[in-house]
Tab-separated table of C-alpha atoms and ligand atoms in Angstrom:
chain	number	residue	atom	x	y	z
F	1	UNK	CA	0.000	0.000	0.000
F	2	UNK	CA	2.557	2.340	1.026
F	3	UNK	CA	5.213	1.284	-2.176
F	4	UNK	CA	2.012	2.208	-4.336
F	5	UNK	CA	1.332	5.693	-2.653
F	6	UNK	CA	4.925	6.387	-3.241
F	7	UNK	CA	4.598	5.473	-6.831
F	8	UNK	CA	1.415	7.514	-7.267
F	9	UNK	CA	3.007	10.583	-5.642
F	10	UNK	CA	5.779	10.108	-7.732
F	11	UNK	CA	3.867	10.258	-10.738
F	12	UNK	CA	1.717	13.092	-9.743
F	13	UNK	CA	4.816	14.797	-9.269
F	14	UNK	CA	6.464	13.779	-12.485
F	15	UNK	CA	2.564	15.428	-14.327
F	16	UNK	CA	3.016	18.529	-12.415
F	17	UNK	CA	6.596	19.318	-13.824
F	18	UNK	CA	5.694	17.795	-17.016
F	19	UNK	CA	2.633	20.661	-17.372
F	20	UNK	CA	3.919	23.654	-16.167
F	21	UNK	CA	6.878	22.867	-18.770
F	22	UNK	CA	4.220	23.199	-21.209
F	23	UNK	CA	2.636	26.196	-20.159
F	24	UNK	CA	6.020	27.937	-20.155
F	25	UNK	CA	6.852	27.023	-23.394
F	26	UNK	CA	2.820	27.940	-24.399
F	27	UNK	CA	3.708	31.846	-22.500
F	28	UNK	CA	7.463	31.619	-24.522
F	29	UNK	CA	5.488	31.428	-27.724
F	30	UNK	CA	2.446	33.665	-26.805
F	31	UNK	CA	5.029	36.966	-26.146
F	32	UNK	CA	6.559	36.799	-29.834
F	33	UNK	CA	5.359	39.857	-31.590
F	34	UNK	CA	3.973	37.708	-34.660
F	35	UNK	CA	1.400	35.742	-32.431
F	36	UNK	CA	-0.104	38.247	-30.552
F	37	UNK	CA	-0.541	40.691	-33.346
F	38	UNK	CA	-4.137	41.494	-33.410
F	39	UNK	CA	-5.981	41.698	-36.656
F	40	UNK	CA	-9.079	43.930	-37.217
F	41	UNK	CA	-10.843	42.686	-40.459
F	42	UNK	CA	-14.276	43.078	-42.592
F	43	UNK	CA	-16.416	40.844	-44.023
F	44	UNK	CA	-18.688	41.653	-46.271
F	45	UNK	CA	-21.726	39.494	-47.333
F	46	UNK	CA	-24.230	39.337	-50.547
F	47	UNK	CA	-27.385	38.868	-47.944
F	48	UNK	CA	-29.577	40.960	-46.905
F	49	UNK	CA	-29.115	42.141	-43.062
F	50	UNK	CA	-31.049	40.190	-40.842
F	51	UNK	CA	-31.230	37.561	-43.210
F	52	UNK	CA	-31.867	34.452	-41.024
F	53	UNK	CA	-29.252	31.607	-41.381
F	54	UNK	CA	-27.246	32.858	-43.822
F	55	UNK	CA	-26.299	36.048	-42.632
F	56	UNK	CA	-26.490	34.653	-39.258
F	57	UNK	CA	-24.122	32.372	-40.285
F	58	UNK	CA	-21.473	34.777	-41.308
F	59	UNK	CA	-22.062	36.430	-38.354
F	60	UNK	CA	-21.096	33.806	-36.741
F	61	UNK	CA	-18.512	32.782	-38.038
F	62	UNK	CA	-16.582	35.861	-36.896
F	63	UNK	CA	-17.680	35.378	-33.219
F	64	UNK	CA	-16.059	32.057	-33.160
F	65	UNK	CA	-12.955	33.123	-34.709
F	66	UNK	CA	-13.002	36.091	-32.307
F	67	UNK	CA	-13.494	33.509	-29.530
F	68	UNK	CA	-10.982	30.908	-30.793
F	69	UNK	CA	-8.163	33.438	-31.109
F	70	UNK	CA	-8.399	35.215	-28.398
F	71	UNK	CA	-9.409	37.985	-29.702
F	72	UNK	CA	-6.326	37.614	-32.400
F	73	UNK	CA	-8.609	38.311	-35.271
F	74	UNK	CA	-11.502	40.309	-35.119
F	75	UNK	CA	-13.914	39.936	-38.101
F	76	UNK	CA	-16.708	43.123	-38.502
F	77	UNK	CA	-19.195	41.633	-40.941
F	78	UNK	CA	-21.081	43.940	-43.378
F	79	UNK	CA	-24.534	42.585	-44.701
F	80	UNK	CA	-24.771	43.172	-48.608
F	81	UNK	CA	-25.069	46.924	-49.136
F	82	UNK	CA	-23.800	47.700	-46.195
F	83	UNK	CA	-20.239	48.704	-47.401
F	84	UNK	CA	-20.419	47.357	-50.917
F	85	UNK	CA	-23.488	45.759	-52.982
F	86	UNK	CA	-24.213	42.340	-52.613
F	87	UNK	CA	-22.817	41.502	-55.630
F	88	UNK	CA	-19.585	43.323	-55.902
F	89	UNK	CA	-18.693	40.956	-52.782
F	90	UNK	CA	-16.308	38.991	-55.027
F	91	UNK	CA	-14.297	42.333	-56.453
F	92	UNK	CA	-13.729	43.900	-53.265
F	93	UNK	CA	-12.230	41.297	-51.642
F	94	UNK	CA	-10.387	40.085	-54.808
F	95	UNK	CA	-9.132	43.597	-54.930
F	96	UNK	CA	-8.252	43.798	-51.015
F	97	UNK	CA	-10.814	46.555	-50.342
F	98	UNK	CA	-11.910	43.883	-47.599
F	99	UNK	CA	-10.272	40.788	-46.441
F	100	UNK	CA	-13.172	38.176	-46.468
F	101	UNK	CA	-16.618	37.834	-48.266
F	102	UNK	CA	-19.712	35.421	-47.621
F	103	UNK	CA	-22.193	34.591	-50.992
F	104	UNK	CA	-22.484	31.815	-53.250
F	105	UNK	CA	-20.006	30.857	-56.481
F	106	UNK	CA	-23.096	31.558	-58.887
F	107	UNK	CA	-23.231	34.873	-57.821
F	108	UNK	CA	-19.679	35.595	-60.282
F	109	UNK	CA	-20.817	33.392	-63.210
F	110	UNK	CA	-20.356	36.432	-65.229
F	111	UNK	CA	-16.729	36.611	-64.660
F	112	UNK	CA	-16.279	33.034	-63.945
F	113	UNK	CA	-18.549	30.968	-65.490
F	114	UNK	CA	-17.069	27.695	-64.208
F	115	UNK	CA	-17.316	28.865	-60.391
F	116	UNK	CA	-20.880	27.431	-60.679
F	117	UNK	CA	-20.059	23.781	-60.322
F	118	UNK	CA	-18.845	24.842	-56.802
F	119	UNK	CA	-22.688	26.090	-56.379
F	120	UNK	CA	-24.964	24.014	-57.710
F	121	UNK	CA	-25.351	22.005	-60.621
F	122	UNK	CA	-29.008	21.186	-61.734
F	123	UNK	CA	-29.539	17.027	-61.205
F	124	UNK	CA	-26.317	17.387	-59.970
F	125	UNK	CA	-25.329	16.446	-56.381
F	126	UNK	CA	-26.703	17.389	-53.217
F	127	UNK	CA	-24.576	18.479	-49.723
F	128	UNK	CA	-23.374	15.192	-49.008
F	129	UNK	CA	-21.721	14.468	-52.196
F	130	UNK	CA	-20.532	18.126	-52.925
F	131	UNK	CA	-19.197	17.836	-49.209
F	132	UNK	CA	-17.315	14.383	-50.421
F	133	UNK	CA	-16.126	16.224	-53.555
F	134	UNK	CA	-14.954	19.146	-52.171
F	135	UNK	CA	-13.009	18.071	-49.199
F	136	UNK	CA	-11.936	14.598	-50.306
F	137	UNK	CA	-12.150	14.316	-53.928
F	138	UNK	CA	-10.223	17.704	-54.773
F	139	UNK	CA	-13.258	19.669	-55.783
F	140	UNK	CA	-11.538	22.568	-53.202
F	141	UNK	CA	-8.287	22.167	-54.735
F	142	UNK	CA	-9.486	22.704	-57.678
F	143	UNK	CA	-12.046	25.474	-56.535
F	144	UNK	CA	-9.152	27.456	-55.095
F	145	UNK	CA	-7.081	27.196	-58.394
F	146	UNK	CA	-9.997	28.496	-60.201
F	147	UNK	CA	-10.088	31.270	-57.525
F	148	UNK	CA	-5.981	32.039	-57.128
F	149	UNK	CA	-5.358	34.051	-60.297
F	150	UNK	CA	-8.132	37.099	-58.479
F	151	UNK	CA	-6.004	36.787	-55.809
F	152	UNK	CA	-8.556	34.719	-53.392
F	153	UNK	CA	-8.463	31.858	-50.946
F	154	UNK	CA	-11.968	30.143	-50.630
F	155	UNK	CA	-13.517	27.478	-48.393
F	156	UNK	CA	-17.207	26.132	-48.485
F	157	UNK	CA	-19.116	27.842	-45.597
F	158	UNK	CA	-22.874	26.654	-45.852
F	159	UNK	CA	-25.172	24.327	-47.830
F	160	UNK	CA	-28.615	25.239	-48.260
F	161	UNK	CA	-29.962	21.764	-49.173
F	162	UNK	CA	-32.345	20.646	-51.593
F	163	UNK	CA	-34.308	23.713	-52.319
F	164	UNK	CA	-37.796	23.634	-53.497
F	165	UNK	CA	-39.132	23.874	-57.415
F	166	UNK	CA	-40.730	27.182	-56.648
F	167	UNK	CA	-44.311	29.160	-56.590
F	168	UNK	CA	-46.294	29.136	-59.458
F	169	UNK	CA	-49.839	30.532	-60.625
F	170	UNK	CA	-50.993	27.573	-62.409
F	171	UNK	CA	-50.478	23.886	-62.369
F	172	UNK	CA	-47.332	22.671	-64.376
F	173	UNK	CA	-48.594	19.075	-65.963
F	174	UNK	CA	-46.108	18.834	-68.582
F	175	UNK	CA	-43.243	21.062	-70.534
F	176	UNK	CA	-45.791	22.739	-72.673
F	177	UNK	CA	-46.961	24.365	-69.105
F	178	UNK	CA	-43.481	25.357	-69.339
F	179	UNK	CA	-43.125	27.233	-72.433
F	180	UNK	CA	-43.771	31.277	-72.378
F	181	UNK	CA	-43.591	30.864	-68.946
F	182	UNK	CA	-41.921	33.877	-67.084
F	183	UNK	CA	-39.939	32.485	-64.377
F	184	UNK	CA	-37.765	34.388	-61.703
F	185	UNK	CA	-34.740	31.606	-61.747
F	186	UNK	CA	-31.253	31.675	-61.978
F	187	UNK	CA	-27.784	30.249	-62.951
F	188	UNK	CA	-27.410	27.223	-64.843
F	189	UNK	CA	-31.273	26.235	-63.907
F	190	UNK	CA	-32.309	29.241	-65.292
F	191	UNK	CA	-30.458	28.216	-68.355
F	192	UNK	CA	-32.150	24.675	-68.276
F	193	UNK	CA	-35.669	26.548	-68.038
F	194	UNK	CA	-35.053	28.757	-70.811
F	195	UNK	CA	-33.944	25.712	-73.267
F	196	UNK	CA	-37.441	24.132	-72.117
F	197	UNK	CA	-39.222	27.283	-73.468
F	198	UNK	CA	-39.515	29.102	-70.323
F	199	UNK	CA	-39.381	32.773	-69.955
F	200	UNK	CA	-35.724	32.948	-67.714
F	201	UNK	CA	-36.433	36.273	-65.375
F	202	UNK	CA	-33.435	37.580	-63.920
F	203	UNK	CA	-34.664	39.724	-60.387
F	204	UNK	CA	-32.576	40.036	-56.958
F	205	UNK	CA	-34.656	38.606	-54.237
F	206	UNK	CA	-36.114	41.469	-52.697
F	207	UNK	CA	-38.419	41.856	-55.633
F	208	UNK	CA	-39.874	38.699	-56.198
F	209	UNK	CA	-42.719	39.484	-53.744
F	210	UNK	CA	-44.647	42.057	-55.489
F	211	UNK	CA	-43.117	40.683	-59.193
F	212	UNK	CA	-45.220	37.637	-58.507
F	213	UNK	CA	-48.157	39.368	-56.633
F	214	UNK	CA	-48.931	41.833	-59.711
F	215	UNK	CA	-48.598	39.134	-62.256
F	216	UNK	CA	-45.044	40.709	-64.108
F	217	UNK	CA	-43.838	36.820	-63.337
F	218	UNK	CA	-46.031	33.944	-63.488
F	219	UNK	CA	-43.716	31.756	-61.096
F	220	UNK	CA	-40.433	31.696	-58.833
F	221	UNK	CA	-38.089	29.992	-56.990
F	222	UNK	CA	-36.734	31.048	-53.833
F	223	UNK	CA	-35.078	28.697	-51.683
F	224	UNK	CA	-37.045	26.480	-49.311
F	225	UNK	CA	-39.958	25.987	-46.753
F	226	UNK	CA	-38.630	28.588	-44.042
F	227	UNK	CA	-37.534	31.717	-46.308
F	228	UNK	CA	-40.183	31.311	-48.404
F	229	UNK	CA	-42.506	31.564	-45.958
F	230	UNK	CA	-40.733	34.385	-44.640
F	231	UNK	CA	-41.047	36.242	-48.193
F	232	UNK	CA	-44.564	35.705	-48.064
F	233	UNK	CA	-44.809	33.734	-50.718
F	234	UNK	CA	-47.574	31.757	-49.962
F	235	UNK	CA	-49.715	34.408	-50.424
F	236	UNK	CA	-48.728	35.205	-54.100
F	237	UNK	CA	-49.149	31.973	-56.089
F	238	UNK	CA	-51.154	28.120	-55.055
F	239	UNK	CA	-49.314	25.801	-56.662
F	240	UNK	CA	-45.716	25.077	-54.622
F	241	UNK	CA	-43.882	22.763	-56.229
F	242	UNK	CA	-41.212	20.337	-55.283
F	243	UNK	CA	-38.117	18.923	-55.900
F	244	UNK	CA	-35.856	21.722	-56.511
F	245	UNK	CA	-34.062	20.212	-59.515
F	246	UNK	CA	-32.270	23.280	-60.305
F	247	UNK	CA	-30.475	23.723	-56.482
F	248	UNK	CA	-29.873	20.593	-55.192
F	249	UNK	CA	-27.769	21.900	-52.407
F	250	UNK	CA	-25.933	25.365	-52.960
F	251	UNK	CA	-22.660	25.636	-51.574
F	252	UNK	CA	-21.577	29.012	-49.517
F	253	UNK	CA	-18.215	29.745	-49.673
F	254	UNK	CA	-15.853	32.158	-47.552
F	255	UNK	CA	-13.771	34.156	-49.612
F	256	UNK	CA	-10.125	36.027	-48.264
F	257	UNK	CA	-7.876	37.875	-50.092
F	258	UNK	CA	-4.830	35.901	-50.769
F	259	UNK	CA	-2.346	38.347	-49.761
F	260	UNK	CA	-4.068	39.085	-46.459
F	261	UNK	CA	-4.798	35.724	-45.797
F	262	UNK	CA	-0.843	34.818	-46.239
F	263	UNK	CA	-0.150	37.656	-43.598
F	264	UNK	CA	-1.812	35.534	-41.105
F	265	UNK	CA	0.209	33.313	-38.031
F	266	UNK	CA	-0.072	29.042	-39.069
F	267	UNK	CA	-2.940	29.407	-36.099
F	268	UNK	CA	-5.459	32.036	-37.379
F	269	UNK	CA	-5.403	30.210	-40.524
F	270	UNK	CA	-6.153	27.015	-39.085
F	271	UNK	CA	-8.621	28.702	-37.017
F	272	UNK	CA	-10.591	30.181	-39.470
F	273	UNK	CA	-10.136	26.853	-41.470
F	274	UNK	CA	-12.196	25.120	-39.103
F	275	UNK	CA	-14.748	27.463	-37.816
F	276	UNK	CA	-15.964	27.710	-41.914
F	277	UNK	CA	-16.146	24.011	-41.559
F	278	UNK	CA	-18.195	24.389	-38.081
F	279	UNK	CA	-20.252	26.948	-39.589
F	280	UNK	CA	-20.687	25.179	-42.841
F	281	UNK	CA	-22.252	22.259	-41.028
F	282	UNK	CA	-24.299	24.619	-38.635
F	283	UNK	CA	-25.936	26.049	-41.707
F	284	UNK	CA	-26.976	23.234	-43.365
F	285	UNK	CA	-28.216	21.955	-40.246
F	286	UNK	CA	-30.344	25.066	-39.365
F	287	UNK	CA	-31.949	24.924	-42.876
F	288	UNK	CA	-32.993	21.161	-42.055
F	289	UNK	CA	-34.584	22.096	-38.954
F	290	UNK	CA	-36.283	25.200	-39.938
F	291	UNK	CA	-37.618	23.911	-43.238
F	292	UNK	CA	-39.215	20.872	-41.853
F	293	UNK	CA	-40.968	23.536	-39.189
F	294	UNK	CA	-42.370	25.259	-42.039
F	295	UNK	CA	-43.641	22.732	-44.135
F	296	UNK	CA	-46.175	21.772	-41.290
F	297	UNK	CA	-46.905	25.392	-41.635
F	298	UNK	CA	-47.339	25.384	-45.326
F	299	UNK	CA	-49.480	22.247	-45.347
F	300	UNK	CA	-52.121	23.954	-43.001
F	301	UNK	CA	-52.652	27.030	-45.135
F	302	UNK	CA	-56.041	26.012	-47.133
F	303	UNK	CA	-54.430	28.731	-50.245
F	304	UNK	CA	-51.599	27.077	-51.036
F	305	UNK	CA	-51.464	23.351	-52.747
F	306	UNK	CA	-47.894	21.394	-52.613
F	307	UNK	CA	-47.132	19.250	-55.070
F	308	UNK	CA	-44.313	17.326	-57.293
F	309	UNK	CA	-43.148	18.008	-60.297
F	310	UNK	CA	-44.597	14.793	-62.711
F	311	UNK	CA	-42.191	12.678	-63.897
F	312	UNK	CA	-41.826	12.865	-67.596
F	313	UNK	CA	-41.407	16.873	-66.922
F	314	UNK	CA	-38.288	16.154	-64.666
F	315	UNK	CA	-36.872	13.111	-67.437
F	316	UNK	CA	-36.925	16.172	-69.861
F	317	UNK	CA	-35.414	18.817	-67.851
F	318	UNK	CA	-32.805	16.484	-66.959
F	319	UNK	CA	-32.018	15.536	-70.301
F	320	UNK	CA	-31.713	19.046	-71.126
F	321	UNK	CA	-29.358	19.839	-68.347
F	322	UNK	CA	-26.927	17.697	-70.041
F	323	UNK	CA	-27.514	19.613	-73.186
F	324	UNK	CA	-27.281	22.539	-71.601
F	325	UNK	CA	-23.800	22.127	-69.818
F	326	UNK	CA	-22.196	20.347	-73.076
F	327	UNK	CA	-23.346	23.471	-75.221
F	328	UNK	CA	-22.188	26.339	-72.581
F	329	UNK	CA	-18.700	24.104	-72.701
F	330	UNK	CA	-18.374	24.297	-76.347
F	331	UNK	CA	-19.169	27.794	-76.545
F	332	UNK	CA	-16.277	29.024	-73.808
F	333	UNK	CA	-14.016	26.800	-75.186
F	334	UNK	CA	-14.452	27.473	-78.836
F	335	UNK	CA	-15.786	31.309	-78.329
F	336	UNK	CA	-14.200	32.892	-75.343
F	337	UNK	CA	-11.243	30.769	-75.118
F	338	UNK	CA	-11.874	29.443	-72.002
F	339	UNK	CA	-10.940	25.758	-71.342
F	340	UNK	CA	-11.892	26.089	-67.781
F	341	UNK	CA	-15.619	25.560	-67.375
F	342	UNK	CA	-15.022	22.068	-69.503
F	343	UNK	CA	-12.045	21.444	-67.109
F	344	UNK	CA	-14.612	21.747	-63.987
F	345	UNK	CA	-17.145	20.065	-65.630
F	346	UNK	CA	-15.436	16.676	-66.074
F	347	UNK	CA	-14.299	16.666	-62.825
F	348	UNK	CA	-17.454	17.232	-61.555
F	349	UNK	CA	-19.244	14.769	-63.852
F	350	UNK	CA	-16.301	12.060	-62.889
F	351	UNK	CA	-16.796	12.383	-59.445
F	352	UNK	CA	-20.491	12.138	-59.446
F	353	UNK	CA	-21.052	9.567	-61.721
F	354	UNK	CA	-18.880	7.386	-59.072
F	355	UNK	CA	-20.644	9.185	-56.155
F	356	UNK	CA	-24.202	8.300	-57.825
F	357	UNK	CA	-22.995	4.837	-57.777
F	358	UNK	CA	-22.492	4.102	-53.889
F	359	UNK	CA	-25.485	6.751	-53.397
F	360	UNK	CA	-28.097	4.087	-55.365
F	361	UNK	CA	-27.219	1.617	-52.700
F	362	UNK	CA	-27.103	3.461	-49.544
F	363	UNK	CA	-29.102	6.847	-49.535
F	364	UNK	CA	-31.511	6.280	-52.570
F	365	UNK	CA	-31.992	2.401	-51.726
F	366	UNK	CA	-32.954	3.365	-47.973
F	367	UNK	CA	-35.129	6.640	-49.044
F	368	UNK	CA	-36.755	3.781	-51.188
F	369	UNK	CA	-37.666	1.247	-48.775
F	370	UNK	CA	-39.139	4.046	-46.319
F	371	UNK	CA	-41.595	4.091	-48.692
F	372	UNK	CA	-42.726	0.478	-48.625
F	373	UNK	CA	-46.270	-0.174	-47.157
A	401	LIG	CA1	-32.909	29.273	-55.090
């Protein structure tokens, strides 16, 4: 008994001197000058302020990199508008007028048309595969090459998931329902919808309200149960239609100046590494939760009918999505010299086609026998 309390002491001892070694050498490293800098930075955002989730999500993203540094790098984040318009996000921080930006890749299809496979590809893959492409199968490596020559450093920071097929004024039985049809929806969907003889209808978010109300669109998208509701949507068209074949799960991403970012300590970066992944996961999440909230709330109101998109009408919009992609690769490569977008688009298509494989027998098989009565 008393050989074994010797031993223990000995040991707690041996911990003691062990620690306090480490905490010195912890103080050593905290009083250099380079890891105690403090840096003060903005983010600015393409959301509206106050916009649940998303710009919550950027906000908080800079109070857990505040936290996790010790107050090392402070992040003030700007809500679209704010300090530059929502969509001029991606020019001020590739020109260093900020350090960091919050929005989605399809937002800068106009300057970088491939930056939309890192969004959302209609039929294409929803967060869990986009999360397996981009952070296994070098979907981010390749995103950040695409990004490096504006002088950014990206990470995914959000995932809306499956969105819905949007609000429209009449009932949408087949692709003649489709054609003249003036549709708010955009990026490569919007593309897709045009080819099927819709009426594509560019218009930022804030207008689609009273658009749809006084009839100058016949139908939108937005995103999903929650902000719909929130729009008020339900209360300018009956028929809400689901899946949301052209958004199967938009990515967010976290853009930072390149130079600025290589200005900060091995820490900070890993820091803000992982918070985007935190908050990444934290969006998607809070976009499950709320959206299954308001769907019970949608399926009470007595004005508003939801229903899926028939069959034959998604066959043929999927089938056009191919035709879609292969033309707009053609075209950059043979018209704008830009080998790029058909670069992305292999590597996406590669990836997925494997991914689609394993997903047949494990998510789709499952879905599947949930169904069974
Ligand atoms: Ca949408």
């Amino acid at each position: 008994m008393y050989k074994f309390s010797v031993f223990f002491l000995l040991l707690v001892i041996f911990f003691i001197t062990a620690c306090s070694d480490k905490v010195e050498t912890i103080q050593n490293n905290a009083s250099s000058s380079t890891s105690m800098e403090v840096f003060r930075w903005k983010m600015v955002t393409t959301w509206p302020s106050n916009f649940p989730i998303f710009q919550e999500g950027a906000e908080r993203f800079a109070d857990e990199v505040r936290v996790m540094s010790n107050g090392r790098l402070n992040i003030n984040v700007y809500a679209g508008g704010e300090l530059v318009p929502a969509l001029q996000v991606f020019d001020a921080v590739s020109q260093g007028t900020v350090e960091m930006g919050h929005g989605s890749p399809y937002y800068w299809a106009g300057t970088i048309p491939e930056a939309q496979f890192f969004s959302s590809v209609p039929f294409g893959m929803t967060a869990k595969g986009m999360n397996a492409w981009l952070y296994n199968g070098g979907g981010l490596l390749l995103w950040q090459q695409i990004y490096e020559p504006f002088n950014l450093m990206v990470f995914p920071m959000g995932n809306t998931g499956v969105q819905m097929g949007g609000w429209f004024k009449k009932k949408i039985n087949s692709l003649n329902d489709i054609k003249g049809l003036r549709m708010r929806i955009p990026g490569l969907g919007g593309k897709v919808f045009k080819e099927a003889g819709g009426n594509t209808v560019l218009m930022a978010g804030s207008e689609i309200y009273t658009a749809l109300e006084r009839g100058a669109i016949d139908a939108t998208e937005w995103v999903s149960p929650f902000h719909d509701l929130r729009l008020g949507l339900d209360r300018t068209a009956r028929y809400y239609y689901y899946p949301g074949w052209h958004e199967p799960g938009t990515v967010f991403e976290l853009m930072i100046n390149k130079s600025k970012w290589e200005l900060l300590p091995e820490d900070l970066q890993k820091i803000v590494e992982v918070a985007a992944g935190a908050v990444s996961e934290w969006i998607y999440a809070q976009m499950e939760f709320h959206n299954q909230q308001a769907l019970a709330v949608l399926r009470e109101k007595e004005n508003v009918e939801i229903l899926k998109f028939p069959d034959d009408l998604l066959l043929k919009l999927k089938l056009l999505t191919k035709k879609t992609l292969d033309e707009e690769a053609a075209t950059l490569m043979n018209e704008k010299n830009n080998p790029r977008f058909k670069q992305v688009y292999d590597a996406y298509e590669s990836f997925r086609s494997n991914y689609s494989n394993w997903n047949k027998l494990s998510d789709e098989a499952y879905q599947k026998s949930l169904e069974l009565k």
